[in-house]
XYZ file of C-alpha atoms in Angstrom:
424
model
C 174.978 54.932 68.835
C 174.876 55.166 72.510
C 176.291 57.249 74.435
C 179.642 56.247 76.371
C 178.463 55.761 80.171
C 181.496 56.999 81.604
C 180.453 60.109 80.274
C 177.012 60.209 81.380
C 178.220 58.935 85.062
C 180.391 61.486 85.391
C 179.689 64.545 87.579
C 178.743 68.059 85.811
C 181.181 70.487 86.814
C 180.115 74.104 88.496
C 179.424 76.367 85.410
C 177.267 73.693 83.311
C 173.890 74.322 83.080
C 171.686 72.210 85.260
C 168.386 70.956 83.395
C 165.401 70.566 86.520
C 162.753 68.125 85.525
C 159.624 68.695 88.168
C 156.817 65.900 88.618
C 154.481 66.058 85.956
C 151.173 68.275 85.930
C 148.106 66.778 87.160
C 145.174 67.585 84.186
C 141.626 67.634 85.526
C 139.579 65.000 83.401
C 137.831 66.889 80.640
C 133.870 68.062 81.445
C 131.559 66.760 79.488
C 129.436 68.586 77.453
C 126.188 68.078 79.252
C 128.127 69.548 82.340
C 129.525 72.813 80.431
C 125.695 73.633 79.308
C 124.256 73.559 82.736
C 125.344 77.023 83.773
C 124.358 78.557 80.167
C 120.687 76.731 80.158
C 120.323 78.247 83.696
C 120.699 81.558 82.724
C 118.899 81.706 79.556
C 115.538 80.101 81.526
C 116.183 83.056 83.760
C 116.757 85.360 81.145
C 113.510 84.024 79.567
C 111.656 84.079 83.138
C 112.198 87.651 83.289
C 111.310 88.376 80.327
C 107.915 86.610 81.019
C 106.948 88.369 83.875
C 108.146 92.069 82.420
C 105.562 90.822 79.835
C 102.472 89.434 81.519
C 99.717 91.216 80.415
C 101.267 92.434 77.124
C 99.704 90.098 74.894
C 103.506 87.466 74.934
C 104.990 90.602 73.185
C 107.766 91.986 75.462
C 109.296 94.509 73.201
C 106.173 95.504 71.214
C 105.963 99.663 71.891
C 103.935 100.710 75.332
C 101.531 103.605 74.436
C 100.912 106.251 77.003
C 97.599 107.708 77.503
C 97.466 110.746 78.928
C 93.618 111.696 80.489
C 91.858 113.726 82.409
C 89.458 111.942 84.471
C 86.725 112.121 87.308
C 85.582 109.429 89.477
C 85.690 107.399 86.584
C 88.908 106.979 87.293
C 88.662 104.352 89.558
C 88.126 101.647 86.648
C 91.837 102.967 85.282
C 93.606 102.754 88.648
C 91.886 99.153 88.656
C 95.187 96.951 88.813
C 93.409 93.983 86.752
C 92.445 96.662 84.325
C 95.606 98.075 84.258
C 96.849 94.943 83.358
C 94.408 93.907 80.669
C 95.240 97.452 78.797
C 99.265 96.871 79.135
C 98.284 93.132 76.940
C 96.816 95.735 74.291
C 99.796 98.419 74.627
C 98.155 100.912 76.370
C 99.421 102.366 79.753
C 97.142 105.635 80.798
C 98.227 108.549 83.333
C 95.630 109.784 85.197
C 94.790 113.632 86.085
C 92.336 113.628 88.467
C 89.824 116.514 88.040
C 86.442 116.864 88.377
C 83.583 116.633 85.713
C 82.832 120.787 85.557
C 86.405 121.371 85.843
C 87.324 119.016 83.429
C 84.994 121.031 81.159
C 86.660 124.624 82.076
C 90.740 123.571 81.204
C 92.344 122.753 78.467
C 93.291 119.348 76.829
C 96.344 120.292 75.341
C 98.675 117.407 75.553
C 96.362 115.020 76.352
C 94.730 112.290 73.840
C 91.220 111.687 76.379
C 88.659 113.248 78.954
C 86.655 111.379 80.802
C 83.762 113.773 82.750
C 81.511 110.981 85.008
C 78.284 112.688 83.054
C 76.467 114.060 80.212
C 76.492 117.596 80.617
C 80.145 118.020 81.088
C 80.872 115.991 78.334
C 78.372 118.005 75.907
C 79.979 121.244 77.462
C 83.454 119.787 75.878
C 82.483 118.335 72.681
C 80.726 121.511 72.009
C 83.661 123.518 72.566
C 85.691 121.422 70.539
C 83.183 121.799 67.859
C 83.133 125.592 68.041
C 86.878 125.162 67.675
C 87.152 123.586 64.561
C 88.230 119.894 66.547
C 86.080 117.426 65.913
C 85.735 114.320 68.335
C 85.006 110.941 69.174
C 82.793 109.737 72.466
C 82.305 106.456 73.775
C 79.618 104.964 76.411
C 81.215 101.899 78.082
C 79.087 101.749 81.182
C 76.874 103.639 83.458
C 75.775 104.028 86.734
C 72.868 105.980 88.841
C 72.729 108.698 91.028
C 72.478 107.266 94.549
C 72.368 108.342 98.242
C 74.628 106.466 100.424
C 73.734 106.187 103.696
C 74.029 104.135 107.411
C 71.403 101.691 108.661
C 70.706 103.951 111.724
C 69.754 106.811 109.631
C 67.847 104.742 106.647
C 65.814 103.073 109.574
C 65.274 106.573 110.978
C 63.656 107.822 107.609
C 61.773 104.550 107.316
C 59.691 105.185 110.862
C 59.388 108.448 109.286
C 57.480 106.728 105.957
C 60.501 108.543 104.066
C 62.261 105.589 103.183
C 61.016 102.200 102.292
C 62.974 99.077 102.006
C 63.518 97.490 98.358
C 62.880 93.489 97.986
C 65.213 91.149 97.562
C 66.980 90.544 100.609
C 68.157 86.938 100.993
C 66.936 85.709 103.955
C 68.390 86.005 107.200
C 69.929 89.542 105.474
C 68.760 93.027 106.361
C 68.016 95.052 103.505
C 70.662 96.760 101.950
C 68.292 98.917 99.666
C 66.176 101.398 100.095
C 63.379 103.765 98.072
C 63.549 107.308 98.986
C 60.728 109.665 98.687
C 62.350 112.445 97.423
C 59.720 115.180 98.020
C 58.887 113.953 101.537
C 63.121 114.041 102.027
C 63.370 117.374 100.250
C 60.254 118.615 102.621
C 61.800 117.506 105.512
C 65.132 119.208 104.806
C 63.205 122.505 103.898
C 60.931 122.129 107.374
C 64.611 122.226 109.080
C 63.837 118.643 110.537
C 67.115 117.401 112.370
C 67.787 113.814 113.398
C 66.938 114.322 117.450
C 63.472 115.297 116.163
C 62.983 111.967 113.894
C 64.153 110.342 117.413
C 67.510 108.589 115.589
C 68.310 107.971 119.558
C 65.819 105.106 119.156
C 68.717 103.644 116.751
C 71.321 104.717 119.163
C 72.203 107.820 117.867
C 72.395 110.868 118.539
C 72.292 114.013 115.561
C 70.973 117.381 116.195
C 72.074 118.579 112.347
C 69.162 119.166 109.425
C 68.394 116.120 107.568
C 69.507 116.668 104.185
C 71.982 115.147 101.818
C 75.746 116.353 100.989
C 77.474 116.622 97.434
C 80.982 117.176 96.561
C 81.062 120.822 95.393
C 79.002 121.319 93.113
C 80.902 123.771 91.099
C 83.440 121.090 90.550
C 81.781 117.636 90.308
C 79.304 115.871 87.708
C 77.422 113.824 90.427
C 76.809 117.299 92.441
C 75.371 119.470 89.548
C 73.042 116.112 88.019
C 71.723 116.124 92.137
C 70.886 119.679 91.596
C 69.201 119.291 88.519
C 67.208 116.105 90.120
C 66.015 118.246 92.975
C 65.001 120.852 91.019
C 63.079 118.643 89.190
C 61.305 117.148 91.717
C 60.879 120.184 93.663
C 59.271 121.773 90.672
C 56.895 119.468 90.406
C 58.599 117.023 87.652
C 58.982 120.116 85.585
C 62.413 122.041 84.189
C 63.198 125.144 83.200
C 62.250 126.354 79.346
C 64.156 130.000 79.682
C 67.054 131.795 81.437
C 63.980 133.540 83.371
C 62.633 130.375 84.546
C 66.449 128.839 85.154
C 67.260 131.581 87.683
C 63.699 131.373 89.564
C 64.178 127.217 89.692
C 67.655 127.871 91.164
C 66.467 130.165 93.468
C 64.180 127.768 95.204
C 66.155 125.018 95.509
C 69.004 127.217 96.514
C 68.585 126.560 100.718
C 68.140 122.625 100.049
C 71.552 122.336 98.640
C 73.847 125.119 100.402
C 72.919 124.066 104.014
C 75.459 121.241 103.834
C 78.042 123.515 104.828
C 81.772 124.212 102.960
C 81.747 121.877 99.651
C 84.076 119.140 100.258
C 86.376 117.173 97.696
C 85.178 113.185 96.303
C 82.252 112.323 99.098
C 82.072 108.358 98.083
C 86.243 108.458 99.949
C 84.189 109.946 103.078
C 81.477 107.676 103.237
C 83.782 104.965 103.138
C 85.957 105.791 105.789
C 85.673 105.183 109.325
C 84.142 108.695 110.123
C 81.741 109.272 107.345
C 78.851 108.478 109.760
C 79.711 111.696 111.752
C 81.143 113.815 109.146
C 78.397 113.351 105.889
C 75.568 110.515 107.056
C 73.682 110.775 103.941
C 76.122 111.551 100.826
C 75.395 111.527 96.928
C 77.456 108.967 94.714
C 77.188 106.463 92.547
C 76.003 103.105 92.850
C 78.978 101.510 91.352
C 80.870 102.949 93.742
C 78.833 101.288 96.675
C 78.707 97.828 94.662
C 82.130 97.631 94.220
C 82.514 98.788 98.015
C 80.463 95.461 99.023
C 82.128 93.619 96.306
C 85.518 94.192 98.150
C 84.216 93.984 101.233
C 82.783 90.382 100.552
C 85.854 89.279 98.854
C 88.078 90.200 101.694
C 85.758 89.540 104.989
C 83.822 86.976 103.840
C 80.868 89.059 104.558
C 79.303 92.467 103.420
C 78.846 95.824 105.325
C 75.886 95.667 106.262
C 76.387 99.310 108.526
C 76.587 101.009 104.981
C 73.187 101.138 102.593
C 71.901 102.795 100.060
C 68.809 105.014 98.987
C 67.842 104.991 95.611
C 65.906 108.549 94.814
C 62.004 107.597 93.843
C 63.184 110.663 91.053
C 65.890 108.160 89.099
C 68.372 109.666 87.241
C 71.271 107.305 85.206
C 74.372 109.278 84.640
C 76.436 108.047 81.302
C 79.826 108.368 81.702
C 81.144 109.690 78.266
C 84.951 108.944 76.995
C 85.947 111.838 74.892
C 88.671 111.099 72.409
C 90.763 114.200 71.598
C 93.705 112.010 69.328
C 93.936 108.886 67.459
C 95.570 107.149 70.596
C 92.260 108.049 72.612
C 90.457 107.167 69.913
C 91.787 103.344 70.004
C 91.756 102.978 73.697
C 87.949 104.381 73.755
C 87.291 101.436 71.487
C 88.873 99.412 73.116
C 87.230 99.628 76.549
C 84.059 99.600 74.753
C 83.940 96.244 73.113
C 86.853 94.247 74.677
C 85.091 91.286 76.629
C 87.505 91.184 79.297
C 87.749 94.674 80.172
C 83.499 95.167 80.120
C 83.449 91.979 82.450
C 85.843 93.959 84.928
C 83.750 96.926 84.471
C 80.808 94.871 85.632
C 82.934 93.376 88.264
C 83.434 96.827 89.673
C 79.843 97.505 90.002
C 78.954 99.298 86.584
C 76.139 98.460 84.874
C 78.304 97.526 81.266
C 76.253 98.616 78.013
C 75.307 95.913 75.693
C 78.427 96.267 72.738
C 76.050 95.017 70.321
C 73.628 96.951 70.908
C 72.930 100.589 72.795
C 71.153 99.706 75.992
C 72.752 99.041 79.593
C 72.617 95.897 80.405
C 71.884 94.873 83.874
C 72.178 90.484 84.069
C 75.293 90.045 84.007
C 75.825 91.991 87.148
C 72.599 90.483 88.861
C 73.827 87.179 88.268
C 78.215 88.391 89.742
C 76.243 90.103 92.273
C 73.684 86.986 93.119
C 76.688 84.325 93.202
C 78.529 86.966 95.677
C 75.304 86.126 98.196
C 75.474 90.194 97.732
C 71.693 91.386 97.375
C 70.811 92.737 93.828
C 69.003 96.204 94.084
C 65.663 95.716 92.205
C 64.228 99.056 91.485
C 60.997 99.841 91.125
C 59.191 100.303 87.978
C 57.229 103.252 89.215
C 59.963 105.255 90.026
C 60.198 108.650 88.071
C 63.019 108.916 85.697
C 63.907 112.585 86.013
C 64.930 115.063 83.172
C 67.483 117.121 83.480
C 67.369 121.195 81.792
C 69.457 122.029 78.990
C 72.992 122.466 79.405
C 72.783 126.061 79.085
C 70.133 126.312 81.829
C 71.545 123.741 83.656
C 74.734 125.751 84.129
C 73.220 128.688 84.634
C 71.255 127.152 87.777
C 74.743 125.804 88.958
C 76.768 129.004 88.861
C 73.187 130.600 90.401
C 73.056 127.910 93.460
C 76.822 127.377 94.260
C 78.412 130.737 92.886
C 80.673 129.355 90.504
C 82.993 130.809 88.514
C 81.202 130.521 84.621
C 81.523 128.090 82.311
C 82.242 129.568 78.666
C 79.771 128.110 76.152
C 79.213 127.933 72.161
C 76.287 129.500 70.685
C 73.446 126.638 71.632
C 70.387 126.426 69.079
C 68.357 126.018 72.288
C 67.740 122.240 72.156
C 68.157 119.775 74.567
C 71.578 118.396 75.031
């Protein structure tokens, strides 16, 4: 029934509650559901983003386990502390920590904790794996590359020895190029240095220089570094008249004439391929031992990030040819799979060859030289083409070999397993 209207007219009196009816809320259409995804599907692609570039190089599996290689490495080091190589081991797992040591002194520490070695040579390598033998640990080695023993030098000076009919100039050199190669006679550069012949008096001034110091050639110390002790044994060779030592008697007498051609160079001096390369390697070390990688891959950064090479910096190849093979030693099951690895993955042996190394053959035993002719050749960088009649020289047995090193430098010795006197 309705209410009477009289008494809904009628004013509400003082104490009566008073009911307040406000306007009515204003409700903000409803999103749809396209709209309430946006801000979800833009941070799951970002999620997803990062996640993408935590992984590249890890083979599209970002949580798979990172293994940590812990080695002890020479200048061999320079292919780990390669950032594309770097990369291509974090696709397989494998991150490695470098300590940087030389070859010898690689050979005279310890390996505890660490799962590889990495000397840049032979003999320190058969010093360790004959130590570990003697200690009951067997191991595993592995060849990926190699490289020769090279004299890096400076146009002025290689020019100088070539008036001098020390130095000859290797073929090759695309035209319009001057050569970056050239042969050294090792026993007219090893007679020279014992005559005392300086610079001034092979008239360098006619280059523009000006050197009154002994021509000779400096090493990183030789108690320390593999490139230093296989010069050694290369001079000796030649200076011996291609021959090497067959007894401790004949070890000490070798040592002892080759003794002035290698301690003239003064104080011995840390890594000499970082002084040749810097701005005052022409006045501190003009002619310094390395390896030839490490003057390919010089050119091959140079001509990636000039346009051009450097042509101020050559080399001399020794007419005495020695190839040093850079030995991985495995000392744990980690080692053993990243020493594998290197070896026969396609993409890291291409880098190696991209960083001058001459990469061995994985199917077969031999270094293999074409595929860094033909990087080198589409680089417009000249390809070094050796001679055939070059001597390949022969290094003495590690136990004589060491005992000419700690005879010619004063080292401190090397402690050595019973050796049935072969050749190592």
């Amino acid at each position: 029934m309705a209410p009477d209207r009289a008494e809904t007219d009628r004013p509400r009196q003082s104490g009566e509650p008073r009911l307040k009816v406000g306007a009515p809320a204003v409700v903000p259409p409803p999103r749809s559901r396209a709209r309430r995804l946006i801000p979800r599907l833009v941070a799951a692609v970002t999620a997803l983003c990062a996640i993408v570039v935590l992984a590249q190089g890890h083979a599209g599996l970002p949580f798979e386990r990172i293994v940590t290689i812990e080695a002890k490495m020479a200048s061999k080091a320079d292919y780990f502390e390669d950032p594309e190589v770097q990369r291509l081991l974090m696709r397989h797992g494998f991150r490695v920590h470098i300590t940087r040591i030389g070859s010898r002194g690689i050979a005279t520490q310890r390996y505890d904790g660490y799962d590889v070695v990495f000397p840049s040579g032979q003999p320190a390598a058969d010093l360790i794996t004959r130590k570990r033998a003697a200690e009951g640990h067997p191991t595993t080695t592995y060849r990926p590359f190699v490289s020769p023993i090279v004299l890096g030098t400076y146009r002025e000076y290689a020019e100088t020895l070539q008036d001098a009919g020390i130095a000859t100039p290797l073929p090759g050199a695309p035209a319009g190029q001057q050569p970056l190669y050239f042969t050294l006679n090792m026993e007219k550069f090893l007679q020279a240095t014992a005559d005392g012949v300086r610079w001034d008096g092979l008239k360098i001034s006619r280059h523009g220089i000006h050197n009154g110091n002994k021509v000779l050639a400096q090493t990183s110390d030789i108690c320390d570094a593999n490139s230093a002790g296989t010069y050694l044994g290369l001079v000796s060779y030649v200076w011996n008249h291609d021959n090497i030592p067959q007894s401790p008697a004949e070890a000490t007498r070798f040592a002892e004439r080759i003794r002035l051609l290698l301690n003239d160079q003064g104080m011995p001096s840390s890594e000499k391929n970082e002084t040749y390369v810097s701005a005052e390697g022409k006045s501190i070390a003009p002619i310094a031992v390395i390896y030839e990688h490490q003057f390919l891959a010089h050119q091959i950064a140079a001509r990636a990030d000039t346009g051009h090479i450097d042509s101020e910096r050559v080399l001399l190849y020794p007419s005495a040819r020695f190839v040093t093979e850079p030995q991985l030693i495995a000392l744990t099951p980690a080692g053993d799979r990243l020493g594998a690895l290197i070896t026969t993955d396609p993409a890291l042996q291409k880098r190696a060859m991209e960083l001058g190394f001459r990469v061995r053959d994985a199917q077969g035993d031999e270094a293999t030289s074409d595929a860094l002719t033909q990087f080198l050749r589409e680089r417009h960088i000249q390809v070094p083409v050796l001679s055939a009649d070059d001597t390949k020289a022969v290094l003495p047995r590690l136990d004589l070999l060491e005992q000419m090193i700690e005879s010619v430098a004063d080292c401190a010795p090397v402690s050595q397993p019973a050796t049935d006197g072969g050749a190592p």
